[in-house]
Tab-separated table of C-alpha atoms and ligand atoms in Angstrom:
chain	number	residue	atom	x	y	z
A	1406	MET	CA	0.006	0.000	0.085
A	1407	GLU	CA	1.370	3.384	-0.817
A	1408	ASP	CA	0.223	6.661	0.888
A	1409	GLY	CA	-2.930	5.050	2.174
A	1410	VAL	CA	-4.730	5.171	-1.144
A	1411	SER	CA	-2.795	3.186	-3.679
A	1412	ILE	CA	-2.643	-0.645	-3.830
A	1413	LEU	CA	0.618	-2.111	-4.861
A	1414	SER	CA	-0.617	-5.626	-4.072
A	1415	ASN	CA	-3.471	-7.187	-2.109
A	1416	VAL	CA	-3.290	-10.900	-1.684
A	1417	VAL	CA	-6.415	-12.473	-0.139
A	1418	VAL	CA	-6.737	-16.022	0.925
A	1419	SER	CA	-10.349	-16.843	1.480
A	1420	GLN	CA	-11.502	-19.537	3.916
A	1421	ILE	CA	-15.068	-19.632	2.432
A	1422	ASP	CA	-14.648	-23.032	0.727
A	1423	ILE	CA	-13.605	-24.526	4.164
A	1424	PHE	CA	-16.430	-23.044	6.055
A	1425	ALA	CA	-19.077	-23.592	3.438
A	1426	GLU	CA	-18.716	-27.326	4.362
A	1427	TYR	CA	-19.462	-26.618	7.971
A	1428	GLY	CA	-22.131	-23.832	7.353
A	1429	GLY	CA	-20.012	-21.316	9.443
A	1430	VAL	CA	-16.664	-20.482	10.895
A	1431	ILE	CA	-14.919	-22.884	13.299
A	1432	PRO	CA	-12.369	-20.720	15.259
A	1433	GLU	CA	-9.745	-23.350	15.569
A	1434	VAL	CA	-9.821	-24.384	11.935
A	1435	ALA	CA	-9.656	-20.651	11.040
A	1436	ALA	CA	-6.542	-20.067	13.215
A	1437	ARG	CA	-4.717	-23.145	11.831
A	1438	SER	CA	-5.491	-22.140	8.140
A	1439	HIS	CA	-4.307	-18.611	8.896
A	1440	LEU	CA	-1.105	-20.095	10.226
A	1441	GLU	CA	-0.528	-21.999	7.032
A	1442	ALA	CA	-1.349	-19.197	4.784
A	1443	MET	CA	0.599	-16.396	6.605
A	1444	MET	CA	4.083	-16.417	5.206
A	1445	PRO	CA	3.140	-17.492	1.638
A	1446	VAL	CA	0.748	-14.517	1.601
A	1447	VAL	CA	3.306	-11.979	2.935
A	1448	ASN	CA	5.923	-13.270	0.351
A	1449	LYS	CA	3.490	-13.151	-2.458
A	1450	ALA	CA	2.355	-9.480	-1.488
A	1451	LEU	CA	5.951	-8.461	-1.607
A	1452	SER	CA	6.646	-10.046	-4.910
A	1453	ASP	CA	3.343	-8.854	-6.566
A	1454	ALA	CA	4.321	-5.365	-5.531
A	1455	ASP	CA	7.788	-5.885	-6.905
A	1456	CYS	CA	9.078	-4.795	-3.493
A	1457	THR	CA	11.749	-6.110	-1.110
A	1458	TRP	CA	11.750	-5.498	2.633
A	1459	GLU	CA	14.123	-2.587	1.984
A	1460	ASP	CA	11.085	-0.781	0.284
A	1461	ILE	CA	8.900	-1.269	3.145
A	1462	ASP	CA	8.303	1.798	5.492
A	1463	ALA	CA	6.029	0.191	8.125
A	1464	ILE	CA	3.947	-2.938	9.073
A	1465	ALA	CA	0.234	-2.769	10.027
A	1466	VAL	CA	-1.687	-5.519	11.632
A	1467	THR	CA	-5.229	-6.107	13.080
A	1468	TYR	CA	-5.130	-6.442	16.841
A	1469	ALA	CA	-8.915	-6.326	17.614
A	1470	PRO	CA	-11.685	-7.349	17.443
A	1471	GLY	CA	-12.115	-10.888	16.264
A	1472	LEU	CA	-11.393	-14.495	16.812
A	1473	LEU	CA	-8.636	-14.920	19.422
A	1474	GLY	CA	-6.705	-17.457	17.613
A	1475	SER	CA	-6.795	-15.658	14.196
A	1476	LEU	CA	-5.674	-12.462	15.922
A	1477	LEU	CA	-2.857	-14.157	17.723
A	1478	VAL	CA	-1.505	-15.613	14.401
A	1479	GLY	CA	-1.710	-12.395	12.543
A	1480	THR	CA	-0.044	-10.205	15.464
A	1481	LEU	CA	2.668	-12.777	16.332
A	1482	THR	CA	3.709	-12.971	12.634
A	1483	ALA	CA	3.637	-9.109	12.341
A	1484	ARG	CA	5.620	-8.763	15.529
A	1485	THR	CA	8.319	-11.188	14.458
A	1486	LEU	CA	8.580	-9.443	11.040
A	1487	ALA	CA	8.847	-6.049	12.448
A	1488	ILE	CA	11.679	-7.175	14.832
A	1489	LEU	CA	13.451	-9.097	12.151
A	1490	HIS	CA	13.275	-6.323	9.547
A	1491	ASN	CA	13.444	-3.540	12.061
A	1492	LYS	CA	10.312	-1.772	10.861
A	1493	PRO	CA	7.730	0.264	12.880
A	1494	LEU	CA	4.675	-1.706	13.704
A	1495	TYR	CA	1.148	-0.248	13.727
A	1496	ALA	CA	-1.776	-2.090	15.481
A	1497	VAL	CA	-5.163	-1.326	13.749
A	1498	HIS	CA	-8.755	-1.806	14.776
A	1499	HIS	CA	-10.577	-4.070	12.279
A	1500	LEU	CA	-13.645	-1.756	11.866
A	1501	LYS	CA	-11.296	1.213	11.322
A	1502	SER	CA	-9.772	-0.721	8.406
A	1503	HIS	CA	-13.223	-1.408	6.885
A	1504	VAL	CA	-13.993	2.356	6.975
A	1505	TYR	CA	-10.568	3.291	5.416
A	1506	ALA	CA	-11.239	0.931	2.437
A	1507	ASN	CA	-13.371	3.910	1.341
A	1508	TRP	CA	-10.233	5.973	0.703
A	1509	ILE	CA	-8.347	3.363	-1.464
A	1510	GLU	CA	-8.118	4.176	-5.111
A	1511	GLY	CA	-9.828	1.659	-7.516
A	1512	GLY	CA	-9.659	-1.563	-5.601
A	1513	ALA	CA	-8.005	-4.902	-6.303
A	1514	HIS	CA	-9.350	-7.529	-8.583
A	1515	ILE	CA	-9.920	-10.691	-6.708
A	1516	GLN	CA	-9.121	-13.544	-9.182
A	1517	SER	CA	-10.261	-16.644	-7.316
A	1518	ARG	CA	-11.217	-18.255	-4.075
A	1519	ALA	CA	-10.118	-21.521	-2.643
A	1520	ALA	CA	-9.582	-23.417	0.562
A	1521	SER	CA	-5.957	-24.014	-0.177
A	1522	PRO	CA	-3.497	-22.391	2.229
A	1523	ARG	CA	-1.404	-21.129	-0.626
A	1524	PRO	CA	-2.150	-17.427	-1.624
A	1525	VAL	CA	-4.564	-18.093	-4.379
A	1526	ALA	CA	-6.042	-14.628	-5.067
A	1527	THR	CA	-4.333	-11.427	-5.642
A	1528	GLY	CA	-4.777	-7.857	-6.390
A	1529	GLU	CA	-3.240	-6.407	-9.538
A	1530	ALA	CA	-0.327	-4.163	-9.124
A	1531	ARG	CA	-1.371	-0.651	-10.162
A	1532	LEU	CA	2.130	0.158	-11.470
A	1533	SER	CA	4.417	-2.097	-13.266
A	1534	SER	CA	7.148	-1.530	-10.893
A	1535	PRO	CA	5.712	0.441	-7.943
A	1536	CYS	CA	8.616	0.370	-5.624
A	1537	GLN	CA	10.738	2.100	-8.281
A	1538	ALA	CA	8.293	4.655	-9.248
A	1539	PRO	CA	6.686	6.192	-6.213
A	1540	ASP	CA	6.528	9.727	-7.613
A	1541	SER	CA	4.577	8.801	-10.582
A	1542	LEU	CA	1.191	8.131	-8.872
A	1543	ASP	CA	-1.378	10.589	-10.261
A	1544	LEU	CA	-4.344	10.221	-7.926
A	1545	ASP	CA	-7.553	12.310	-8.035
A	1546	MET	CA	-8.373	12.918	-4.416
A	1547	SER	CA	-11.351	15.129	-5.262
A	1548	HIS	CA	-13.844	12.361	-4.813
A	1549	ARG	CA	-12.800	11.396	-1.297
A	1550	PRO	CA	-15.389	11.586	1.494
A	1551	SER	CA	-15.354	14.836	3.347
A	1552	PHE	CA	-15.722	15.557	7.096
A	1553	PRO	CA	-17.630	15.402	9.333
A	1554	LEU	CA	-18.987	12.132	8.020
A	1555	LEU	CA	-21.157	9.115	9.030
A	1556	ALA	CA	-19.878	5.634	8.651
A	1557	LEU	CA	-22.269	2.716	8.432
A	1558	VAL	CA	-20.375	-0.405	9.591
A	1559	VAL	CA	-22.118	-3.446	8.372
A	1560	SER	CA	-20.100	-6.716	8.835
A	1561	GLY	CA	-20.458	-10.233	10.109
A	1562	GLY	CA	-19.826	-9.213	13.634
A	1563	HIS	CA	-20.889	-5.481	13.907
A	1564	THR	CA	-23.635	-3.057	12.812
A	1565	GLN	CA	-22.757	0.406	14.036
A	1566	ILE	CA	-23.228	4.100	12.850
A	1567	LEU	CA	-19.930	6.155	13.683
A	1568	TYR	CA	-19.689	9.845	13.583
A	1569	MET	CA	-16.142	10.922	12.271
A	1570	PRO	CA	-15.502	14.593	12.876
A	1571	ARG	CA	-12.060	14.003	11.221
A	1572	HIS	CA	-9.611	11.361	10.320
A	1573	ASN	CA	-9.017	8.632	12.895
A	1574	GLN	CA	-11.783	9.979	15.347
A	1575	PHE	CA	-14.729	7.756	15.854
A	1576	GLU	CA	-17.859	8.118	18.050
A	1577	ILE	CA	-20.335	5.315	18.024
A	1578	ILE	CA	-23.815	6.848	17.742
A	1579	GLY	CA	-25.632	3.583	17.025
A	1580	THR	CA	-25.017	-0.041	17.531
A	1581	THR	CA	-26.850	-3.372	17.519
A	1582	HIS	CA	-28.366	-4.676	20.769
A	1583	ASP	CA	-27.975	-8.344	19.468
A	1584	ASP	CA	-27.086	-9.834	15.990
A	1585	ALA	CA	-25.085	-7.964	13.412
A	1586	VAL	CA	-26.749	-7.523	10.003
A	1587	GLY	CA	-24.232	-9.749	8.283
A	1588	GLU	CA	-24.885	-12.411	10.819
A	1589	CYS	CA	-28.636	-12.158	10.164
A	1590	PHE	CA	-28.007	-12.577	6.392
A	1591	ASP	CA	-26.010	-15.776	7.452
A	1592	LYS	CA	-28.714	-17.200	9.741
A	1593	VAL	CA	-31.612	-16.457	7.335
A	1594	ALA	CA	-29.629	-18.065	4.592
A	1595	LYS	CA	-29.360	-21.187	6.784
A	1596	ILE	CA	-33.154	-21.383	7.338
A	1597	LEU	CA	-33.722	-20.951	3.516
A	1598	GLY	CA	-31.116	-23.698	2.825
A	1599	LEU	CA	-28.771	-21.281	0.976
A	1600	PRO	CA	-25.036	-21.877	1.208
A	1601	TYR	CA	-22.553	-20.039	3.557
A	1602	PRO	CA	-21.639	-17.179	3.516
A	1603	GLY	CA	-25.258	-16.122	3.561
A	1604	GLY	CA	-24.983	-12.515	2.288
A	1605	PRO	CA	-23.989	-13.224	-1.218
A	1606	SER	CA	-26.307	-16.324	-1.586
A	1607	ILE	CA	-29.335	-14.310	-0.296
A	1608	ALA	CA	-28.459	-11.356	-2.667
A	1609	LYS	CA	-28.255	-13.936	-5.600
A	1610	ALA	CA	-31.503	-15.801	-4.609
A	1611	ALA	CA	-33.256	-12.404	-4.191
A	1612	GLU	CA	-32.653	-11.433	-7.808
A	1613	LYS	CA	-35.361	-13.836	-8.868
A	1614	GLY	CA	-37.607	-13.114	-5.912
A	1615	ASP	CA	-40.580	-10.721	-5.148
A	1616	ALA	CA	-39.465	-8.364	-2.337
A	1617	SER	CA	-43.140	-7.330	-1.581
A	1618	LYS	CA	-44.312	-10.970	-1.206
A	1619	TYR	CA	-43.738	-11.416	2.584
A	1620	LYS	CA	-44.184	-8.409	5.044
A	1621	LEU	CA	-41.506	-8.534	7.719
A	1622	PRO	CA	-41.638	-6.235	10.667
A	1623	HIS	CA	-39.097	-3.527	11.519
A	1624	PRO	CA	-37.739	-3.997	15.063
A	1625	LYS	CA	-38.820	-1.289	17.495
A	1626	VAL	CA	-35.453	0.021	18.679
A	1627	GLU	CA	-34.975	3.476	20.035
A	1628	GLY	CA	-32.864	6.050	18.545
A	1629	LEU	CA	-30.084	5.010	16.164
A	1630	ASP	CA	-29.606	1.538	17.543
A	1631	PHE	CA	-30.363	-1.698	15.772
A	1632	SER	CA	-31.622	-5.166	16.631
A	1633	PHE	CA	-31.470	-7.950	13.954
A	1634	SER	CA	-32.192	-11.091	15.970
A	1635	GLY	CA	-36.039	-10.307	15.866
A	1636	LEU	CA	-35.874	-9.991	12.081
A	1637	LYS	CA	-34.249	-13.505	11.808
A	1638	THR	CA	-36.982	-14.888	14.052
A	1639	ALA	CA	-39.770	-13.023	11.937
A	1640	VAL	CA	-38.416	-14.804	8.846
A	1641	LEU	CA	-38.388	-18.186	10.602
A	1642	ARG	CA	-42.016	-17.674	11.781
A	1643	ALA	CA	-43.092	-16.425	8.271
A	1644	VAL	CA	-41.602	-19.451	6.634
A	1645	GLN	CA	-43.414	-21.946	9.106
A	1646	LYS	CA	-46.626	-20.064	8.560
A	1647	GLU	CA	-46.125	-20.129	4.739
A	1648	LEU	CA	-45.656	-23.881	4.905
A	1649	GLY	CA	-48.479	-24.452	7.378
A	1650	LEU	CA	-46.102	-25.961	9.890
A	1651	PRO	CA	-46.183	-25.308	13.768
A	1652	ILE	CA	-43.505	-22.983	15.365
A	1653	SER	CA	-42.112	-25.952	17.052
A	1654	HIS	CA	-41.130	-27.426	13.629
A	1655	PRO	CA	-37.244	-27.484	13.521
A	1656	SER	CA	-35.737	-24.616	11.624
A	1657	HIS	CA	-33.138	-26.864	9.952
A	1658	ASP	CA	-35.866	-28.875	8.277
A	1659	LEU	CA	-37.703	-26.041	6.699
A	1660	LYS	CA	-35.558	-25.819	3.627
A	1661	ASN	CA	-36.571	-29.325	2.525
A	1662	HIS	CA	-40.280	-28.033	2.259
A	1663	LEU	CA	-39.543	-24.759	0.404
A	1664	SER	CA	-39.882	-24.382	-3.303
A	1665	ARG	CA	-37.147	-22.379	-5.268
A	1666	GLN	CA	-39.680	-19.510	-5.832
A	1667	GLN	CA	-40.516	-19.377	-2.103
A	1668	VAL	CA	-36.841	-19.298	-1.294
A	1669	ALA	CA	-36.328	-16.485	-3.771
A	1670	ASP	CA	-39.322	-14.557	-2.374
A	1671	PHE	CA	-38.184	-14.782	1.252
A	1672	ALA	CA	-34.609	-13.866	0.270
A	1673	ALA	CA	-35.842	-10.738	-1.562
A	1674	SER	CA	-38.305	-9.794	1.213
A	1675	PHE	CA	-35.802	-10.218	4.038
A	1676	GLN	CA	-33.036	-8.382	2.006
A	1677	LYS	CA	-35.414	-5.476	1.372
A	1678	THR	CA	-36.409	-5.273	4.988
A	1679	ALA	CA	-32.763	-5.338	6.122
A	1680	VAL	CA	-31.794	-2.661	3.790
A	1681	ASP	CA	-34.796	-0.552	4.630
A	1682	ILE	CA	-33.813	-0.690	8.299
A	1683	LEU	CA	-30.274	0.434	7.639
A	1684	VAL	CA	-31.434	3.194	5.381
A	1685	GLU	CA	-33.998	4.364	7.968
A	1686	LYS	CA	-31.511	4.626	10.687
A	1687	ILE	CA	-28.899	6.395	8.435
A	1688	SER	CA	-31.577	8.897	7.468
A	1689	MET	CA	-32.317	9.473	11.207
A	1690	ALA	CA	-28.576	9.844	11.827
A	1691	LEU	CA	-28.426	12.586	9.136
A	1692	GLU	CA	-31.215	14.536	10.654
A	1693	GLN	CA	-29.548	14.443	14.014
A	1694	TYR	CA	-26.129	15.396	12.667
A	1695	PRO	CA	-26.940	18.181	10.112
A	1696	ASP	CA	-23.133	19.161	9.837
A	1697	VAL	CA	-22.412	15.720	8.107
A	1698	GLN	CA	-20.905	16.129	4.714
A	1699	SER	CA	-20.694	12.500	3.559
A	1700	VAL	CA	-21.761	8.926	4.349
A	1701	VAL	CA	-19.438	5.894	3.854
A	1702	VAL	CA	-20.569	2.388	4.186
A	1703	ALA	CA	-18.133	-0.288	5.288
A	1704	GLY	CA	-17.814	-4.052	5.997
A	1705	GLY	CA	-18.816	-7.207	4.194
A	1706	VAL	CA	-22.421	-6.318	3.766
A	1707	SER	CA	-21.354	-3.182	1.859
A	1708	ALA	CA	-20.936	-5.542	-1.075
A	1709	ASN	CA	-24.732	-5.814	-1.234
A	1710	LYS	CA	-26.174	-4.413	-4.459
A	1711	ALA	CA	-29.651	-3.543	-3.003
A	1712	LEU	CA	-27.928	-1.564	-0.265
A	1713	ARG	CA	-25.773	0.253	-2.758
A	1714	GLU	CA	-28.846	1.119	-4.807
A	1715	ALA	CA	-30.667	2.358	-1.724
A	1716	LEU	CA	-27.896	4.680	-0.746
A	1717	PRO	CA	-26.799	6.233	-4.113
A	1718	GLU	CA	-25.301	9.269	-2.608
A	1719	ALA	CA	-23.100	7.318	-0.113
A	1720	TYR	CA	-19.526	6.118	-0.641
A	1721	PHE	CA	-18.999	2.474	-0.907
A	1722	PRO	CA	-15.552	0.667	-1.137
A	1723	ASP	CA	-14.755	-1.173	-4.463
A	1724	THR	CA	-16.641	-4.525	-4.012
A	1725	SER	CA	-13.282	-6.382	-4.040
A	1726	LEU	CA	-12.373	-4.349	-0.989
A	1727	SER	CA	-15.616	-4.726	1.046
A	1728	GLY	CA	-14.675	-7.955	2.647
A	1729	ASP	CA	-11.691	-8.594	4.854
A	1730	ASN	CA	-8.451	-7.822	3.164
A	1731	GLY	CA	-4.865	-6.533	3.953
A	1732	ALA	CA	-4.971	-3.337	1.850
A	1733	MET	CA	-7.532	-1.719	4.089
A	1734	VAL	CA	-5.473	-2.413	7.137
A	1735	ALA	CA	-2.456	-0.629	5.613
A	1736	ALA	CA	-4.743	2.337	4.595
A	1737	ALA	CA	-6.099	2.689	8.018
A	1738	ALA	CA	-2.569	2.635	9.480
A	1739	TYR	CA	-1.540	5.332	7.027
A	1740	TYR	CA	-4.166	7.719	8.367
A	1741	GLU	CA	-3.315	6.781	11.882
A	1742	ILE	CA	0.327	7.792	11.226
A	1743	GLN	CA	-0.891	11.065	9.695
A	1744	SER	CA	-2.986	11.701	12.822
A	1745	GLY	CA	0.154	11.244	15.007
A	1746	VAL	CA	-0.466	7.728	16.208
A	1747	LYS	CA	2.793	6.095	17.373
A	1748	PRO	CA	3.923	2.507	16.568
A	1749	VAL	CA	3.517	-0.179	19.133
A	1750	ASP	CA	6.327	-2.160	20.821
A	1751	PRO	CA	6.669	-5.395	18.999
A	1752	TYR	CA	7.967	-7.069	21.952
A	1753	LYS	CA	4.849	-6.492	23.950
A	1754	PHE	CA	1.501	-5.599	22.725
A	1755	ASN	CA	-1.793	-7.382	23.069
A	1756	ILE	CA	-4.762	-8.486	21.141
A	1757	TYR	CA	-8.285	-7.474	22.166
A	1758	PRO	CA	-10.965	-9.882	20.800
A	1759	ARG	CA	-13.865	-7.541	21.883
A	1760	ILE	CA	-12.591	-3.973	22.176
A	1761	SER	CA	-14.528	-0.974	20.760
A	1762	ILE	CA	-13.404	1.432	18.017
A	1763	GLU	CA	-13.680	4.240	20.463
A	1764	THR	CA	-10.830	3.105	22.613
B	2123	LIG	O1	-16.538	-7.582	7.066
B	2123	LIG	P1	-16.607	-9.181	6.764
B	2123	LIG	O2	-16.050	-9.651	5.508
B	2123	LIG	O3	-16.184	-9.919	7.935
B	2123	LIG	C1	-16.269	-9.386	9.229
B	2123	LIG	O4	-15.484	-8.634	9.676
B	2123	LIG	O5	-17.376	-9.894	9.886
B	2123	LIG	O6	-18.193	-9.318	6.669
B	2123	LIG	C2	-18.700	-10.633	6.411
B	2123	LIG	C3	-20.242	-10.573	6.302
B	2123	LIG	C4	-20.910	-11.937	6.360
B	2123	LIG	O7	-21.849	-12.022	7.322
B	2123	LIG	C5	-21.456	-11.961	4.911
B	2123	LIG	O8	-22.598	-12.837	4.753
B	2123	LIG	C6	-21.708	-10.599	4.628
B	2123	LIG	O9	-20.651	-9.830	5.138
B	2123	LIG	N1	-21.832	-10.180	3.165
B	2123	LIG	C7	-22.807	-9.842	2.444
B	2123	LIG	C8	-22.659	-9.763	1.197
B	2123	LIG	N2	-21.317	-10.125	0.951
B	2123	LIG	C9	-20.767	-10.529	2.220
B	2123	LIG	N3	-24.117	-9.468	3.049
B	2123	LIG	C10	-24.981	-9.032	2.091
B	2123	LIG	N4	-24.804	-8.918	0.734
B	2123	LIG	C11	-23.638	-9.340	0.279
B	2123	LIG	N5	-23.378	-9.204	-1.136
B	2124	LIG	ZN1	-14.416	-7.592	8.615
C-alpha cells in the first residue's frame, strides 16, 4: 500500500470454501488455516508489488476485535517481521480498516477463491514496478469523502453508525443490541437452505424473488440503535406459517419443504427489510447530525447491491475491498500515522478480541 490510497498488491486467501462445508466459521480451523497461509501471503504480497523488505516503511496488523486464535497468528507474525526487519509496527482496529477501504483508489481485482493455504487470490499491481516509481502516482483525491462524516459499518460481527469529525476519530452513535446484520443474512440463509456465507447467496437468490411478497416487521429499537435477531425470528415464523407448519417445527428442516420460488421471495423480502432498516437509521442519523458532509458504508455487507442502490449518494468501497483484506489495514494505518499515532512495541503488545473502535 502506498500513501494510504494506492494498492501495490493485495493478496487475499479466503476460507469460504472450508467453512461452506461446516455452514459457518470454526475458530480453531480458522486459526490453523491462517497459520498455514501467513508467510506465503506475505511473500506473495511483496513479490506482486515488486518490492523487497528494504522498500517497506512500516507494517500494520489487526489487533482487535475478532477471533482470538486468528488475531494471535496475525499479530505474532507481524511482531516477528517487525523485529526481524526493524520496521515500525502499527496495530489497527478491524472496523477502522473497513472504514478506510473507502479511501483506497480503484480496488483490487480478486481473481479466485479457494480453501488452499497457498495465496490463491491477488490484487493487481497498479504500477508495473511500483517500488521504483513512487513519484509517478497521479491520484484524483477530489472524490474522497469529506468530514464530518457518518460511517455505516455492516459486517458479520458488527452493525454500527459512527460519527467521524475528522480522520481517525470515531464516536459510536448507533449499535446493534444483538445480532449484526451480516450475521442475520447468514442465519436467514441457513433457514432457507442457501450456502454459507449467507450474504452473497441471499443477494443472488433475491434477484429472482418478489421483495413485496412477505411483510416482515421492523424492530422497535429506540434512536439510532439496531436489533436484527428479531428479524431472523420473523423470517423463521413467516416460513413456518407459509408452509402451514407449527412454530415447534425444527428450523433446519424447513428448507426441505420450500420451493425455489419461495426461497427467492423470502430472500428478496428479507433483504429489502434489512436494507430498509439500515437506510431508515442512516436517514435518522443525518437528521440528528446536520453538519455531516458524507456517508461511507463499510464491512462485508457493503458489497450488497440492493444496499448500494438504496444509498446512491453514499461512498462504498470497491466490491473487491468490502470484505476482509490487507490493503484496508494498511490504509487505516497510514491515516493513523498522519494523525500522530505512534507505533507499538513489537516485544509486548496485546490482542483484544472484543474492544470498541472508540478506545
Ligand atoms: O466484514 P466481513 O467480510 O467480515 C467481518 O468482519 O465480519 O463481513 C462478512 C459478512 C458476512 O456476514 C457475509 O454474509 C456478509 O458480510 N456479506 C454480505 C454480502 N457479501 C458479504 N451481506 C449481504 N450482501 C452481500 N453481497
Ligand atoms: Zn471484517
